[in-house]
XYZ file of C-alpha atoms in Angstrom:
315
model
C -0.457 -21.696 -5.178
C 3.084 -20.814 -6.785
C 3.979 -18.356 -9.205
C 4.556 -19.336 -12.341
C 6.369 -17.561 -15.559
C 2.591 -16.289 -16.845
C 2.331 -14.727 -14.136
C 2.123 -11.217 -14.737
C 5.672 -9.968 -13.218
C 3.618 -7.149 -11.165
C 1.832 -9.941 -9.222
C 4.893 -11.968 -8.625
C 6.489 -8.951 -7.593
C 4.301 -7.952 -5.065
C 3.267 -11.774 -4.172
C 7.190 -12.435 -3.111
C 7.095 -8.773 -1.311
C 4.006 -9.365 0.929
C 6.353 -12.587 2.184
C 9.661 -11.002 2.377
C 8.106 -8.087 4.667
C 6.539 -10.451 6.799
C 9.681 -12.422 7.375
C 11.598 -8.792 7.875
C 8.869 -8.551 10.401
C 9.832 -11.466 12.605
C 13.446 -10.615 12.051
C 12.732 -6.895 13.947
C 10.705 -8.516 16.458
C 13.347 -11.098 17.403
C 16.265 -8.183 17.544
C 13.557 -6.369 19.833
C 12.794 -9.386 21.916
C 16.884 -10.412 22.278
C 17.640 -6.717 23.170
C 20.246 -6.761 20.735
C 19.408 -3.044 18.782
C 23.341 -2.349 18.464
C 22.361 1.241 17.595
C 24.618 3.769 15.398
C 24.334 7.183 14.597
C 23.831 7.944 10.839
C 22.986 12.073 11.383
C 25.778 14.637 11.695
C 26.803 16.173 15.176
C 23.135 17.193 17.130
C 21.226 14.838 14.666
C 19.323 11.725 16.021
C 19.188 9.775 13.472
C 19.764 6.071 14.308
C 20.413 2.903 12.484
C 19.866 -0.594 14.397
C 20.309 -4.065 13.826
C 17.238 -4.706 12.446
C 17.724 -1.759 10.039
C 20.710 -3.457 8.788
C 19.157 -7.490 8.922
C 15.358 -6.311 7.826
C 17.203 -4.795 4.300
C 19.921 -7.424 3.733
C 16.900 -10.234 4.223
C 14.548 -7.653 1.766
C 17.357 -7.137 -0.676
C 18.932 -10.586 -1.167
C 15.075 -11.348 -1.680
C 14.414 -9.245 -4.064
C 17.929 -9.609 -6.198
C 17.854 -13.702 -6.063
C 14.521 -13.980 -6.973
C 14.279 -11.136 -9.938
C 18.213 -11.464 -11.254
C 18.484 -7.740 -12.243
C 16.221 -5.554 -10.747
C 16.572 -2.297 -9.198
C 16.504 -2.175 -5.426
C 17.006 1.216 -3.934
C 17.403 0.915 0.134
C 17.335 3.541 3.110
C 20.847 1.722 4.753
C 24.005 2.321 3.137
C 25.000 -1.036 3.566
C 28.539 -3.304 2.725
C 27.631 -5.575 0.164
C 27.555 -9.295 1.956
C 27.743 -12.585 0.350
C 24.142 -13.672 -0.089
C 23.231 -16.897 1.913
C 20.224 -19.160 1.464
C 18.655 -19.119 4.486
C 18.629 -15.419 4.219
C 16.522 -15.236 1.105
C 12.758 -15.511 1.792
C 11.107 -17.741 -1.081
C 7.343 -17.531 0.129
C 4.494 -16.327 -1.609
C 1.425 -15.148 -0.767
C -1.341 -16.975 -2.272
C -3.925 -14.210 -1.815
C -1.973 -11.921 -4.257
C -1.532 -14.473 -6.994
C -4.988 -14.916 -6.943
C -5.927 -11.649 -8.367
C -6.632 -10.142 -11.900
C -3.484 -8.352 -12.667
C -4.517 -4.286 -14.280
C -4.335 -4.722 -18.136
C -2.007 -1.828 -18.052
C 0.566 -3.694 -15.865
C 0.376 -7.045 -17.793
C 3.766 -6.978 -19.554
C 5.937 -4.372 -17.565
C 9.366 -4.978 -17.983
C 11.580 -5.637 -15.703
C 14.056 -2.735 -16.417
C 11.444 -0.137 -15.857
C 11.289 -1.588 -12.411
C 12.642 0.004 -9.533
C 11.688 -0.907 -5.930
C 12.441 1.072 -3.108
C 12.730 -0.257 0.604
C 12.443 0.994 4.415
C 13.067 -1.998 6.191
C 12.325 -0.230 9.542
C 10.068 2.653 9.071
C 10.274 4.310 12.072
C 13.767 3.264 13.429
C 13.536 6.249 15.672
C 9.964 5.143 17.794
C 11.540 1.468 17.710
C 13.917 2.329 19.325
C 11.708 4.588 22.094
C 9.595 1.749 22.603
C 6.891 3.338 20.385
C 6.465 -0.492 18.560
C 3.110 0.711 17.044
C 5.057 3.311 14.911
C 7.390 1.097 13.546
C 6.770 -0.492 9.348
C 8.663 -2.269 6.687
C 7.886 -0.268 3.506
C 8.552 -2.023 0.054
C 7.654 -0.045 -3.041
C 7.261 -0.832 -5.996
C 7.761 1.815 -8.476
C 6.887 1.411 -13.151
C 8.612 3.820 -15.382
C 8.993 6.306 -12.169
C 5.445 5.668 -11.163
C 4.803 4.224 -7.585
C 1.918 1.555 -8.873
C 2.568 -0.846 -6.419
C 3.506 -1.593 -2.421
C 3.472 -3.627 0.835
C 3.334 -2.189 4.140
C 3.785 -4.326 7.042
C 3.048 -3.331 10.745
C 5.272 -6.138 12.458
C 3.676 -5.066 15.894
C 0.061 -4.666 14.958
C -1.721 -5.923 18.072
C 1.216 -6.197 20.443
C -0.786 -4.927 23.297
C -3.364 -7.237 23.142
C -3.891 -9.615 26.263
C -3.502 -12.453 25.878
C -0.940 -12.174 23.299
C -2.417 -13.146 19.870
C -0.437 -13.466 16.702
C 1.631 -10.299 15.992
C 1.848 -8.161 12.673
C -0.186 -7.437 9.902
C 0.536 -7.179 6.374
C -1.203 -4.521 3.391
C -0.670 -4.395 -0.331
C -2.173 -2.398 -3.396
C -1.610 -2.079 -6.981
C -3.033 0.721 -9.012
C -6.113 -0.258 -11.094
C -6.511 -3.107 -8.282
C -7.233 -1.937 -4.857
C -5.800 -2.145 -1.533
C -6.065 -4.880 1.025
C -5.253 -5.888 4.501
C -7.271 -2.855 6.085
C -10.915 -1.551 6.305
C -11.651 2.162 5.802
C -14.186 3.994 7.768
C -15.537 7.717 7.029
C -14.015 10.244 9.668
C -16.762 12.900 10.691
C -13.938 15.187 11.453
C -10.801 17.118 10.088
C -8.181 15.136 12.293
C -4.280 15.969 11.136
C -1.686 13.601 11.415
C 2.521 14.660 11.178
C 5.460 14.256 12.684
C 6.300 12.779 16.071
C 10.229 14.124 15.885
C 10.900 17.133 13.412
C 8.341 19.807 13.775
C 9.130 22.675 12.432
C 7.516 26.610 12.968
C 6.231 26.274 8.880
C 4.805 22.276 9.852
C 2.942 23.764 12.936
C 1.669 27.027 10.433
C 0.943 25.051 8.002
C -1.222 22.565 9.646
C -3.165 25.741 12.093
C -3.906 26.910 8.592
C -6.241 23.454 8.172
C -8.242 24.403 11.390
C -7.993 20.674 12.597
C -10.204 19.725 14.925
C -7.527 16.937 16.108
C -3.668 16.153 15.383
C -2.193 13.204 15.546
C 1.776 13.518 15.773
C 3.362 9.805 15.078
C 6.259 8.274 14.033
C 6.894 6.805 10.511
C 5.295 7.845 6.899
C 3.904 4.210 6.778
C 2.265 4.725 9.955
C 1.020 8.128 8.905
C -0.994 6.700 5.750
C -1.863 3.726 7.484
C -3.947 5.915 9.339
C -5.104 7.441 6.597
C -6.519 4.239 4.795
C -8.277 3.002 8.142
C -9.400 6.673 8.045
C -8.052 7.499 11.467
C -6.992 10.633 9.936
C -7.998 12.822 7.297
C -4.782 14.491 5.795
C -1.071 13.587 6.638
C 1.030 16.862 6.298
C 4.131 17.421 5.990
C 5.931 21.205 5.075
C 9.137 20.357 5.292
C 12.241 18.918 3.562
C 12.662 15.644 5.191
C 10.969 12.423 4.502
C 12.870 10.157 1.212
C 11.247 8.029 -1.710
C 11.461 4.828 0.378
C 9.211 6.595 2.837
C 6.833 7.114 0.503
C 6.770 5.140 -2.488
C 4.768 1.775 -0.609
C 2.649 4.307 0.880
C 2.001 6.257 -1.933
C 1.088 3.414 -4.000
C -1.238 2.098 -1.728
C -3.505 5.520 -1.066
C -3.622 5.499 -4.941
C -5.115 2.153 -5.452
C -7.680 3.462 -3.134
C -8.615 6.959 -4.687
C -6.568 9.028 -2.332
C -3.542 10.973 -3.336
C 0.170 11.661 -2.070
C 2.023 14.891 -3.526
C 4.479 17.569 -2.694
C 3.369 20.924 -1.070
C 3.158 22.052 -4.475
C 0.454 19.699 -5.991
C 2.847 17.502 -7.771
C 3.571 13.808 -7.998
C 6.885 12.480 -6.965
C 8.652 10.034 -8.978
C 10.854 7.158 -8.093
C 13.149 6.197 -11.036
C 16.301 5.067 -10.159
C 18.013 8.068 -10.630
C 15.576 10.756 -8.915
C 16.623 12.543 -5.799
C 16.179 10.596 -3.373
C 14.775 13.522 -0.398
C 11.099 14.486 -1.087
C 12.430 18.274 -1.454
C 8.596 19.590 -1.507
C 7.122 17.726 1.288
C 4.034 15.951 1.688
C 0.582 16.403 1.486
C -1.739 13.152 1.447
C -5.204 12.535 1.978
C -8.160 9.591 1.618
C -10.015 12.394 -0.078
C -10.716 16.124 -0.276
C -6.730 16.196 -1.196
C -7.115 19.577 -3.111
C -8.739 21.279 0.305
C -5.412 20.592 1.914
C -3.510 22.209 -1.225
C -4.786 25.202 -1.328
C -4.436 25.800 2.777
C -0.754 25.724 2.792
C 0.557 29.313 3.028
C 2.522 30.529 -0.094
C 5.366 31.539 1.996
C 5.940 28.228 3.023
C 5.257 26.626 -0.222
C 7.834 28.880 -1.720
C 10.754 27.748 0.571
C 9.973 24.406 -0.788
C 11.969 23.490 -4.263
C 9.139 21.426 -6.090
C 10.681 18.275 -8.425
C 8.367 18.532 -11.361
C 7.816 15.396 -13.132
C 9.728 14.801 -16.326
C 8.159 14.480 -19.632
């Protein structure tokens, strides 16, 4: 099945997405498998904070996608990358026919494409692939409508890389709002198990989660990781009271909870948005759960909610 022009652009959108992460995917896996990471250092002095050839490859393969197939849209990136010459066997033209197969949302029907803005991690997790922690590691497209995230792809490129004998690797996930998610099964967690950071706890993270009385935390790498488990209810609440995490960390995943009834905000109960122009660190961190959201809330102490500067939506 191919796109066609009455196609909603939604669906196309996130049709051409679910293929472009998967073929970021094998591009990560073959850097990993030639050994040739050719790691940098993007943080200041003291700052791990690493950038590796598949960060750069993943979002010049996601980008020249995205810009050759939808002339003009907005594509917002983690890697501050040199504009290159776009090639044609760099640009992924696949589809995925389960995608164009759906009912696009009535309220998504005739978007247009300069309320668009999609926002890309093309190696969530740079700093557990890098570790060897290849379970951590995502490729996050978002897709985000008049500052809304309403739609996004996650792909786990080394789902099932443990298993013996080696069976085919990665696994890809989608939503749109009004739709649904798919790619994963959710089932009910009997109890309150915490997931957060693998790298940059803080004193306030570590209060702020004791204050949940978690009967289990789960410290991991990656914000697609963290809602992944989430939506296959391996957790119950990903938190987050900290400065930190940016709007191509979240938008994909945020998107995706949605479509499934759970809910992503700042410490402060508010939705982020994603237009193009929005700050792009999540200044209020992040609270996100499959359900009982407001529980979480109201358990984060007010002295660490006040260090946190809130970005309130815009009218």
């Amino acid at each position: 099945m191919a796109a066609s022009s009455a196609t909603p652009l939604i669906v196309r959108l996130v049709s051409a997405s679910v293929a472009i992460a998967n073929r970021a995917g094998s591009i990560i896996r073959k850097i990993m498998k030639d050994g040739s990471l050719n790691i940098v250092q993007k943080g200041g002095e003291g700052i791990f904070d690493p950038q590796t050839e598949a960060d750069r490859r993943a979002q010049h393969c996601i980008v020249a996608s995205l810009v050759t197939r939808f002339p003009g849209i907005t594509v917002i990136g983690e890697e501050e990358l040199e504009k290159e010459r776009i090639e044609d066997r760099q640009v992924e033209m696949g589809e995925s026919e389960e995608v164009l197969g759906v009912q696009c949302p009535s309220q998504y029907q005739d978007i247009d494409l300069k309320d668009v803005v999609v926002w890309v991690d093309p190696v969530d997790g740079t700093t557990e692939y890098t570790q060897g922690f290849l379970d951590h590691v995502t490729v996050l497209i978002g897709v985000a409508v008049k500052g809304i995230a309403v739609a996004g792809v996650i792909h786990q490129p080394y789902f099932n890389y443990k298993e013996k004998p080696v069976i085919e690797q990665g696994r890809t996930m989608w939503g749109i709002l009004g739709l649904g998610g798919f790619g994963f099964e959710h089932k009910d967690l009997p109890q309150r198990v915490i997931t957060t950071t693998r790298s940059h706890l803080t004193e306030d993270v570590q209060k702020t989660i004791d204050a949940m009385k978690p009967d289990e935390i789960l410290r991991v790498g990656g914000a697609g990781h963290k809602v992944i488990l989430l939506l296959e209810g391996r957790a119950s609440a990903y938190i987050f009271a900290s400065r930190g995490c940016k709007k191509w960390d979240t938008c994909a995943p945020e998107a995706i909870l949605h479509a499934v009834g759970g809910k992503l905000t700042d410490c402060h109960n508010h939705s982020y948005q994603y237009h193009k122009d929005v700050e792009h660190q999540n200044t209020g961190g992040v609270i996100a759960a499959f359900n009982n959201h407001q529980f979480y809330i109201e358990r984060v102490p007010e002295s660490i909610r006040d260090k946190l500067p809130t970005q309130v939506p815009s009218e």
